[in-house]
Amino acid sequence: MSTIIALIIIAFTLFFFEIFVPGGLLAFAGSLLLLIAAGLAYMDYGLWWALAILLLGPSLAIGMFFIELKLLAHSKFGRQFALKSTVAHKLNKKADENLVGKEGVTLTVLAPTGRVRIGEKTFTASAEDGFLERGVPVTVLRSETFKLIVEKK
């Protein structure tokens, strides 16, 4: 019986740490340990104990997961994992075909994508050659859906 209890405790410990190490590997290992514990319970104590482990184990694990999420959300430790800001950057509107052949300058490094200024407007652009430094004069080669393709002038 102590082996079965130890396997169940280790399985729940793995389920607990799954929230910190995503990917499912710890949950898989915990599930495997629950299956082994159910198999041992079947051999030693019969079908009812094995079914109890197989049915209650995953139910308790899911319940523990939601309680853990609820408690972590309100703890100082858990708030360290929460996203506190939003991404506030926009893609270009559909790039204008009239910009082909126009000249501008890179505002950021294009490796291969960055920002360029054409006239008074700023656009997302990709370098045809793959990399351009900041401040390099460029010419617009073509316009794709949401970015310009540029080359060094």
Coordinates of N, CA, C and O in Angstrom, one line a residue:
M1 N 0.8 -1.2 0.0 CA 0.0 0.0 0.0 C 0.9 1.3 0.0 O 0.5 2.2 -0.6
S2 N 2.0 1.2 0.7 CA 2.9 2.4 0.7 C 3.4 2.7 -0.6 O 3.6 3.9 -1.0
T3 N 3.7 1.8 -1.5 CA 4.2 2.0 -2.8 C 3.1 2.7 -3.6 O 3.4 3.7 -4.4
I4 N 1.9 2.3 -3.5 CA 0.7 2.9 -4.3 C 0.6 4.3 -3.8 O 0.4 5.2 -4.7
I5 N 0.6 4.6 -2.5 CA 0.4 5.9 -2.0 C 1.6 6.8 -2.5 O 1.4 8.0 -2.9
A6 N 2.8 6.3 -2.4 CA 4.0 7.1 -2.9 C 3.8 7.4 -4.4 O 4.1 8.6 -4.7
L7 N 3.4 6.5 -5.2 CA 3.2 6.8 -6.6 C 2.2 7.9 -6.8 O 2.3 8.7 -7.7
I8 N 1.1 7.8 -6.1 CA 0.0 8.8 -6.2 C 0.5 10.2 -5.8 O 0.3 11.2 -6.4
I9 N 1.3 10.2 -4.7 CA 1.8 11.5 -4.2 C 2.8 12.1 -5.2 O 2.8 13.3 -5.5
I10 N 3.7 11.2 -5.8 CA 4.6 11.7 -6.8 C 3.9 12.2 -8.0 O 4.2 13.2 -8.6
A11 N 2.8 11.5 -8.4 CA 2.0 11.9 -9.6 C 1.4 13.3 -9.4 O 1.5 14.1 -10.2
F12 N 0.8 13.5 -8.2 CA 0.2 14.8 -7.9 C 1.3 15.9 -7.8 O 1.0 17.0 -8.1
T13 N 2.5 15.6 -7.3 CA 3.6 16.5 -7.3 C 3.9 16.9 -8.7 O 4.2 18.1 -9.0
L14 N 4.0 16.0 -9.6 CA 4.3 16.2 -11.0 C 3.2 17.1 -11.6 O 3.5 18.0 -12.4
F15 N 1.9 16.8 -11.3 CA 0.8 17.6 -11.8 C 0.9 19.0 -11.3 O 0.7 20.0 -12.0
F16 N 1.3 19.2 -10.1 CA 1.5 20.5 -9.5 C 2.5 21.3 -10.3 O 2.3 22.5 -10.6
F17 N 3.7 20.7 -10.5 CA 4.8 21.4 -11.2 C 4.5 21.6 -12.7 O 5.2 22.4 -13.4
E18 N 3.5 20.9 -13.3 CA 3.2 21.1 -14.7 C 2.9 22.5 -15.0 O 3.2 23.0 -16.1
I19 N 2.3 23.2 -14.1 CA 1.9 24.6 -14.4 C 3.1 25.5 -14.6 O 3.1 26.5 -15.3
F20 N 4.2 25.1 -14.0 CA 5.4 25.9 -14.1 C 6.3 25.5 -15.2 O 7.2 26.3 -15.7
V21 N 6.2 24.3 -15.7 CA 7.0 23.7 -16.7 C 6.1 23.2 -17.8 O 5.8 22.0 -17.9
P22 N 5.5 24.1 -18.7 CA 4.6 23.6 -19.7 C 5.2 22.7 -20.7 O 6.4 22.7 -20.9
G23 N 4.3 22.0 -21.4 CA 4.8 21.1 -22.4 C 4.2 19.7 -22.3 O 4.2 18.9 -23.2
G24 N 3.6 19.4 -21.1 CA 2.9 18.2 -21.0 C 3.7 17.0 -20.5 O 3.2 16.0 -20.2
L25 N 5.0 17.2 -20.4 CA 5.9 16.0 -20.1 C 5.6 15.6 -18.6 O 5.5 14.4 -18.3
L26 N 5.5 16.6 -17.7 CA 5.3 16.2 -16.3 C 3.9 15.6 -16.1 O 3.7 14.7 -15.3
A27 N 2.9 16.2 -16.8 CA 1.5 15.6 -16.7 C 1.5 14.2 -17.3 O 0.8 13.3 -16.7
F28 N 2.2 14.0 -18.4 CA 2.3 12.6 -18.9 C 2.9 11.6 -17.9 O 2.4 10.5 -17.7
A29 N 4.0 12.1 -17.3 CA 4.7 11.2 -16.3 C 3.8 11.0 -15.1 O 3.7 9.8 -14.6
G30 N 3.1 12.0 -14.7 CA 2.1 11.8 -13.6 C 1.0 10.9 -13.9 O 0.6 10.1 -13.1
S31 N 0.5 11.0 -15.1 CA -0.6 10.1 -15.6 C -0.1 8.6 -15.6 O -0.8 7.7 -15.2
L32 N 1.1 8.5 -16.1 CA 1.7 7.1 -16.1 C 1.9 6.6 -14.7 O 1.6 5.4 -14.5
L33 N 2.3 7.4 -13.8 CA 2.4 6.9 -12.4 C 1.1 6.5 -11.8 O 0.9 5.6 -11.0
L34 N 0.0 7.3 -12.2 CA -1.3 7.0 -11.7 C -1.8 5.6 -12.3 O -2.4 4.8 -11.6
L35 N -1.5 5.4 -13.6 CA -1.8 4.1 -14.2 C -1.0 2.9 -13.5 O -1.6 1.9 -13.2
I36 N 0.2 3.2 -13.2 CA 1.0 2.1 -12.5 C 0.4 1.9 -11.1 O 0.2 0.7 -10.6
A37 N 0.0 3.0 -10.4 CA -0.6 2.8 -9.1 C -1.9 2.0 -9.2 O -2.2 1.2 -8.3
A38 N -2.7 2.3 -10.2 CA -4.0 1.6 -10.4 C -3.7 0.1 -10.7 O -4.4 -0.7 -10.2
G39 N -2.7 -0.2 -11.5 CA -2.3 -1.6 -11.8 C -1.9 -2.3 -10.5 O -2.3 -3.4 -10.3
L40 N -1.1 -1.6 -9.7 CA -0.7 -2.3 -8.4 C -1.9 -2.5 -7.5 O -2.0 -3.5 -6.8
A41 N -2.7 -1.5 -7.4 CA -3.9 -1.6 -6.6 C -4.8 -2.7 -7.1 O -5.4 -3.4 -6.2
Y42 N -4.9 -2.9 -8.4 CA -5.7 -4.0 -8.9 C -5.2 -5.4 -8.5 O -5.9 -6.3 -8.1
M43 N -3.8 -5.5 -8.6 CA -3.2 -6.8 -8.2 C -3.3 -7.0 -6.7 O -3.5 -8.2 -6.3
D44 N -3.2 -6.0 -5.9 CA -3.1 -6.2 -4.5 C -4.5 -6.2 -3.8 O -4.8 -6.9 -2.8
Y45 N -5.4 -5.3 -4.3 CA -6.6 -5.0 -3.6 C -7.9 -5.2 -4.4 O -9.0 -5.1 -3.9
G46 N -7.8 -5.4 -5.7 CA -9.0 -5.7 -6.5 C -9.4 -4.5 -7.4 O -8.8 -3.5 -7.4
L47 N -10.4 -4.8 -8.1 CA -10.9 -3.9 -9.2 C -11.4 -2.6 -8.6 O -11.2 -1.5 -9.2
W48 N -12.1 -2.6 -7.5 CA -12.7 -1.3 -7.0 C -11.6 -0.3 -6.6 O -11.8 0.9 -6.9
W49 N -10.6 -0.7 -6.0 CA -9.5 0.2 -5.7 C -8.8 0.8 -6.9 O -8.5 2.0 -7.0
A50 N -8.6 -0.1 -7.9 CA -8.0 0.4 -9.2 C -8.9 1.4 -9.9 O -8.4 2.4 -10.4
L51 N -10.2 1.1 -9.9 CA -11.2 2.1 -10.5 C -11.2 3.4 -9.7 O -11.3 4.4 -10.3
A52 N -11.1 3.3 -8.4 CA -11.1 4.5 -7.6 C -9.9 5.4 -8.0 O -10.0 6.6 -8.1
I53 N -8.7 4.8 -8.1 CA -7.5 5.5 -8.5 C -7.7 6.1 -9.9 O -7.4 7.3 -10.1
L54 N -8.2 5.3 -10.8 CA -8.3 5.7 -12.2 C -9.4 6.8 -12.4 O -9.2 7.7 -13.2
L55 N -10.4 6.8 -11.6 CA -11.5 7.8 -11.7 C -11.2 9.1 -10.8 O -11.4 10.2 -11.3
L56 N -10.8 8.8 -9.6 CA -10.6 10.0 -8.7 C -9.3 10.7 -9.0 O -9.2 11.9 -8.8
G57 N -8.3 10.0 -9.4 CA -6.9 10.6 -9.6 C -7.0 11.7 -10.6 O -6.6 12.9 -10.3
P58 N -7.5 11.5 -11.9 CA -7.5 12.6 -12.8 C -8.5 13.7 -12.4 O -8.3 14.9 -12.6
S59 N -9.6 13.3 -11.8 CA -10.6 14.3 -11.3 C -10.0 15.2 -10.3 O -10.1 16.5 -10.3
L60 N -9.3 14.7 -9.3 CA -8.6 15.5 -8.3 C -7.5 16.3 -8.9 O -7.2 17.4 -8.5
A61 N -6.8 15.8 -9.9 CA -5.7 16.5 -10.5 C -6.2 17.7 -11.3 O -5.6 18.8 -11.2
I62 N -7.3 17.6 -12.0 CA -7.9 18.7 -12.7 C -8.4 19.7 -11.7 O -8.2 20.9 -11.8
G63 N -9.1 19.3 -10.6 CA -9.5 20.2 -9.6 C -8.3 20.9 -8.9 O -8.4 22.1 -8.7
M64 N -7.2 20.2 -8.7 CA -6.1 20.8 -8.1 C -5.5 21.9 -9.0 O -5.1 22.9 -8.6
F65 N -5.5 21.6 -10.3 CA -5.0 22.6 -11.3 C -5.8 23.9 -11.3 O -5.2 24.9 -11.2
F66 N -7.1 23.8 -11.2 CA -7.9 25.0 -11.2 C -7.8 25.8 -9.8 O -7.7 27.0 -9.8
I67 N -7.7 25.0 -8.8 CA -7.4 25.7 -7.5 C -6.1 26.4 -7.5 O -5.9 27.5 -7.0
E68 N -5.1 25.7 -8.1 CA -3.7 26.2 -8.2 C -3.7 27.5 -9.0 O -3.1 28.5 -8.6
L69 N -4.5 27.5 -10.1 CA -4.5 28.7 -10.9 C -5.2 29.9 -10.1 O -4.8 31.0 -10.2
K70 N -6.3 29.6 -9.4 CA -7.0 30.6 -8.7 C -6.1 31.2 -7.6 O -6.1 32.4 -7.4
L71 N -5.4 30.3 -6.8 CA -4.5 30.8 -5.7 C -3.3 31.5 -6.3 O -2.9 32.5 -5.7
L72 N -2.7 31.0 -7.4 CA -1.6 31.7 -7.9 C -1.9 33.1 -8.5 O -1.1 34.0 -8.4
A73 N -3.1 33.2 -9.0 CA -3.5 34.5 -9.6 C -3.5 35.6 -8.5 O -3.3 36.8 -8.8
H74 N -3.7 35.2 -7.3 CA -3.9 36.2 -6.2 C -2.7 36.3 -5.3 O -2.7 37.0 -4.3
S75 N -1.6 35.6 -5.6 CA -0.4 35.6 -4.8 C 0.7 36.4 -5.4 O 0.7 36.6 -6.6
K76 N 1.6 36.9 -4.6 CA 2.7 37.7 -5.1 C 3.5 36.9 -6.1 O 4.0 37.4 -7.1
F77 N 3.8 35.6 -5.8 CA 4.6 34.7 -6.6 C 3.9 34.5 -8.0 O 4.5 34.6 -9.0
G78 N 2.6 34.3 -7.9 CA 1.8 34.0 -9.2 C 1.7 35.2 -10.1 O 1.7 35.1 -11.3
R79 N 1.7 36.4 -9.5 CA 1.5 37.6 -10.4 C 2.8 37.8 -11.2 O 2.8 38.6 -12.2
Q80 N 3.9 37.2 -10.8 CA 5.1 37.4 -11.6 C 5.0 36.7 -12.9 O 5.7 37.0 -13.9
F81 N 4.1 35.7 -13.1 CA 3.9 35.0 -14.3 C 2.9 35.7 -15.2 O 2.7 35.3 -16.3
A82 N 2.2 36.7 -14.7 CA 1.1 37.3 -15.5 C 1.7 38.4 -16.4 O 2.6 39.1 -16.0
L83 N 1.1 38.6 -17.5 CA 1.4 39.6 -18.5 C 0.8 40.9 -18.0 O -0.4 41.0 -17.8
K84 N 1.6 42.0 -17.8 CA 1.1 43.2 -17.3 C 0.9 44.3 -18.3 O 0.4 45.4 -18.0
S85 N 1.4 44.1 -19.5 CA 1.3 45.1 -20.5 C 0.7 44.5 -21.8 O 0.6 43.3 -21.9
T86 N 0.4 45.4 -22.7 CA -0.2 44.9 -24.0 C 0.8 45.3 -25.1 O 1.6 46.3 -24.9
V87 N 0.7 44.7 -26.2 CA 1.5 45.0 -27.3 C 0.7 46.1 -28.1 O -0.4 45.9 -28.5
A88 N 1.4 47.2 -28.3 CA 0.7 48.3 -28.9 C 1.4 48.7 -30.2 O 1.9 49.8 -30.4
H89 N 1.5 47.8 -31.1 CA 2.2 48.1 -32.4 C 1.3 47.7 -33.5 O 0.6 46.7 -33.4
K90 N 1.2 48.4 -34.6 CA 0.3 48.1 -35.7 C 1.1 47.8 -36.9 O 2.2 48.3 -37.1
L91 N 0.5 46.9 -37.7 CA 1.1 46.7 -39.1 C 0.7 47.8 -40.0 O -0.2 48.6 -39.7
N92 N 1.4 47.9 -41.1 CA 1.0 48.9 -42.1 C -0.5 48.6 -42.5 O -0.9 47.5 -42.5
K93 N -1.1 49.6 -42.9 CA -2.3 49.3 -43.7 C -1.8 48.8 -45.0 O -0.6 48.8 -45.3
K94 N -2.7 48.3 -45.9 CA -2.2 47.7 -47.1 C -1.3 48.7 -47.8 O -1.6 49.9 -48.0
A95 N -0.1 48.3 -48.1 CA 0.9 49.2 -48.6 C 0.5 49.6 -50.0 O -0.1 48.9 -50.8
D96 N 0.8 50.9 -50.3 CA 0.4 51.5 -51.5 C 1.3 51.2 -52.7 O 2.6 51.3 -52.6
E97 N 0.8 50.7 -53.8 CA 1.6 50.4 -55.0 C 2.3 51.7 -55.5 O 3.3 51.6 -56.2
N98 N 1.8 52.9 -55.2 CA 2.4 54.1 -55.7 C 3.8 54.4 -55.1 O 4.5 55.3 -55.5
L99 N 4.1 53.6 -54.1 CA 5.4 53.8 -53.4 C 6.6 53.2 -54.1 O 7.7 53.5 -53.8
V100 N 6.3 52.3 -55.1 CA 7.3 51.6 -55.8 C 8.2 52.6 -56.5 O 7.7 53.5 -57.2
G101 N 9.5 52.5 -56.3 CA 10.4 53.5 -56.9 C 10.7 54.7 -56.1 O 11.7 55.4 -56.3
K102 N 10.0 54.9 -55.0 CA 10.2 56.0 -54.1 C 11.4 55.8 -53.2 O 11.8 54.6 -53.0
E103 N 12.0 56.8 -52.7 CA 13.2 56.7 -51.9 C 12.9 57.1 -50.5 O 12.0 57.9 -50.2
G104 N 13.6 56.5 -49.6 CA 13.5 56.8 -48.2 C 14.7 56.4 -47.4 O 15.8 56.2 -48.0
V105 N 14.5 56.2 -46.1 CA 15.7 55.9 -45.2 C 15.2 54.9 -44.1 O 14.0 54.9 -43.7
T106 N 16.1 54.0 -43.7 CA 15.7 53.0 -42.7 C 15.8 53.7 -41.3 O 16.7 54.5 -41.0
L107 N 14.7 53.5 -40.6 CA 14.6 54.0 -39.2 C 15.2 53.1 -38.2 O 15.6 53.5 -37.1
T108 N 15.1 51.8 -38.5 CA 15.6 50.7 -37.6 C 16.5 49.8 -38.5 O 16.5 49.9 -39.7
V109 N 17.2 48.9 -37.9 CA 17.9 47.9 -38.6 C 16.9 47.0 -39.3 O 15.9 46.6 -38.7
L110 N 17.1 46.7 -40.6 CA 16.3 45.8 -41.3 C 17.0 44.4 -41.3 O 18.0 44.3 -42.0
A111 N 16.6 43.5 -40.5 CA 17.3 42.2 -40.4 C 16.3 41.0 -40.5 O 16.2 40.3 -39.6
P112 N 15.6 40.8 -41.5 CA 15.4 41.6 -42.7 C 14.3 42.6 -42.6 O 14.1 43.4 -43.4
T113 N 13.5 42.5 -41.5 CA 12.3 43.4 -41.4 C 12.6 44.5 -40.4 O 13.2 44.3 -39.3
G114 N 12.1 45.7 -40.6 CA 12.2 46.8 -39.7 C 11.3 47.9 -40.2 O 10.3 47.7 -40.9
R115 N 11.6 49.2 -39.8 CA 10.8 50.3 -40.2 C 11.6 51.3 -41.1 O 12.8 51.5 -40.9
V116 N 10.9 51.8 -42.1 CA 11.5 52.8 -43.0 C 10.6 54.0 -43.1 O 9.4 53.9 -42.8
R117 N 11.2 55.2 -43.4 CA 10.4 56.4 -43.6 C 10.5 56.7 -45.1 O 11.6 56.8 -45.7
I118 N 9.3 56.8 -45.7 CA 9.2 57.2 -47.1 C 8.4 58.5 -47.1 O 7.2 58.4 -46.7
G119 N 9.0 59.6 -47.5 CA 8.3 60.9 -47.4 C 8.1 61.2 -45.9 O 9.0 61.2 -45.1
E120 N 6.8 61.5 -45.6 CA 6.5 61.8 -44.2 C 5.9 60.6 -43.4 O 5.5 60.7 -42.3
K121 N 5.8 59.4 -44.1 CA 5.1 58.3 -43.4 C 6.2 57.2 -43.1 O 7.2 57.1 -43.7
T122 N 5.8 56.4 -42.1 CA 6.6 55.3 -41.7 C 5.9 54.0 -42.0 O 4.7 53.8 -41.9
F123 N 6.7 53.0 -42.5 CA 6.2 51.7 -43.0 C 7.1 50.6 -42.5 O 8.2 50.8 -42.2
T124 N 6.4 49.4 -42.4 CA 7.2 48.2 -42.1 C 7.8 47.8 -43.5 O 7.1 47.8 -44.5
A125 N 9.0 47.4 -43.4 CA 9.7 47.0 -44.7 C 10.7 45.9 -44.5 O 11.1 45.7 -43.3
S126 N 11.0 45.1 -45.5 CA 12.0 44.1 -45.5 C 13.0 44.4 -46.5 O 12.8 44.9 -47.6
A127 N 14.3 44.1 -46.1 CA 15.4 44.3 -47.0 C 15.5 43.2 -48.0 O 15.4 42.0 -47.6
E128 N 15.6 43.5 -49.3 CA 15.8 42.5 -50.3 C 17.0 41.7 -50.1 O 17.0 40.5 -50.3
D129 N 18.1 42.3 -49.6 CA 19.4 41.6 -49.4 C 19.4 40.9 -48.0 O 20.4 40.3 -47.7
G130 N 18.4 41.1 -47.2 CA 18.4 40.5 -45.9 C 18.8 41.3 -44.7 O 18.4 41.1 -43.6
F131 N 19.7 42.4 -44.9 CA 20.2 43.1 -43.7 C 20.6 44.5 -44.2 O 21.3 44.7 -45.1
L132 N 20.0 45.5 -43.5 CA 20.4 46.9 -43.7 C 20.6 47.6 -42.4 O 19.7 47.4 -41.5
E133 N 21.6 48.4 -42.2 CA 21.8 49.2 -41.0 C 20.8 50.3 -40.9 O 20.1 50.7 -41.9
R134 N 20.6 50.9 -39.7 CA 19.8 52.1 -39.5 C 20.4 53.3 -40.2 O 21.6 53.5 -40.3
G135 N 19.5 54.1 -40.8 CA 20.0 55.3 -41.5 C 20.5 55.2 -42.9 O 21.0 56.1 -43.5
V136 N 20.2 54.0 -43.5 CA 20.7 53.7 -44.9 C 19.6 54.2 -45.9 O 18.4 53.9 -45.7
P137 N 20.0 55.0 -46.9 CA 19.0 55.3 -47.9 C 18.6 54.1 -48.7 O 19.4 53.3 -49.1
V138 N 17.3 54.0 -49.0 CA 16.7 52.9 -49.7 C 15.7 53.3 -50.8 O 15.3 54.4 -50.8
T139 N 15.5 52.3 -51.7 CA 14.5 52.5 -52.7 C 13.5 51.4 -52.6 O 13.9 50.2 -52.4
V140 N 12.2 51.7 -52.8 CA 11.2 50.7 -52.7 C 11.1 49.9 -54.0 O 11.0 50.5 -55.1
L141 N 11.3 48.6 -53.9 CA 11.3 47.7 -55.1 C 9.9 47.3 -55.4 O 9.5 47.2 -56.5
R142 N 9.1 46.9 -54.3 CA 7.8 46.4 -54.6 C 7.0 46.5 -53.2 O 7.6 46.7 -52.2
S143 N 5.7 46.4 -53.4 CA 4.8 46.4 -52.2 C 4.1 45.1 -52.1 O 3.5 44.6 -53.0
E144 N 4.2 44.5 -50.9 CA 3.5 43.3 -50.6 C 2.3 43.7 -49.7 O 2.1 44.9 -49.4
T145 N 1.5 42.8 -49.3 CA 0.3 43.1 -48.6 C 0.5 44.1 -47.4 O -0.2 45.1 -47.4
F146 N 1.3 43.8 -46.5 CA 1.5 44.7 -45.3 C 2.9 45.2 -45.1 O 3.2 45.7 -44.1
K147 N 3.7 45.1 -46.1 CA 5.1 45.6 -46.0 C 5.7 46.0 -47.4 O 5.2 45.5 -48.4
L148 N 6.7 46.8 -47.3 CA 7.4 47.2 -48.5 C 8.7 46.4 -48.6 O 9.3 46.0 -47.6
I149 N 9.1 46.1 -49.8 CA 10.4 45.4 -50.0 C 11.4 46.5 -50.6 O 11.0 47.1 -51.6
V150 N 12.5 46.7 -49.9 CA 13.4 47.8 -50.2 C 14.8 47.2 -50.5 O 15.1 46.1 -50.1
E151 N 15.6 48.1 -51.2 CA 17.0 47.7 -51.4 C 17.8 49.0 -51.1 O 17.3 50.1 -51.2
K152 N 19.1 48.8 -50.8 CA 20.0 49.9 -50.6 C 20.1 50.7 -51.8 O 20.3 50.2 -52.9
K153 N 20.1 52.0 -51.7 CA 20.1 53.0 -52.8 C 21.5 53.0 -53.4 O 22.5 52.9 -52.7

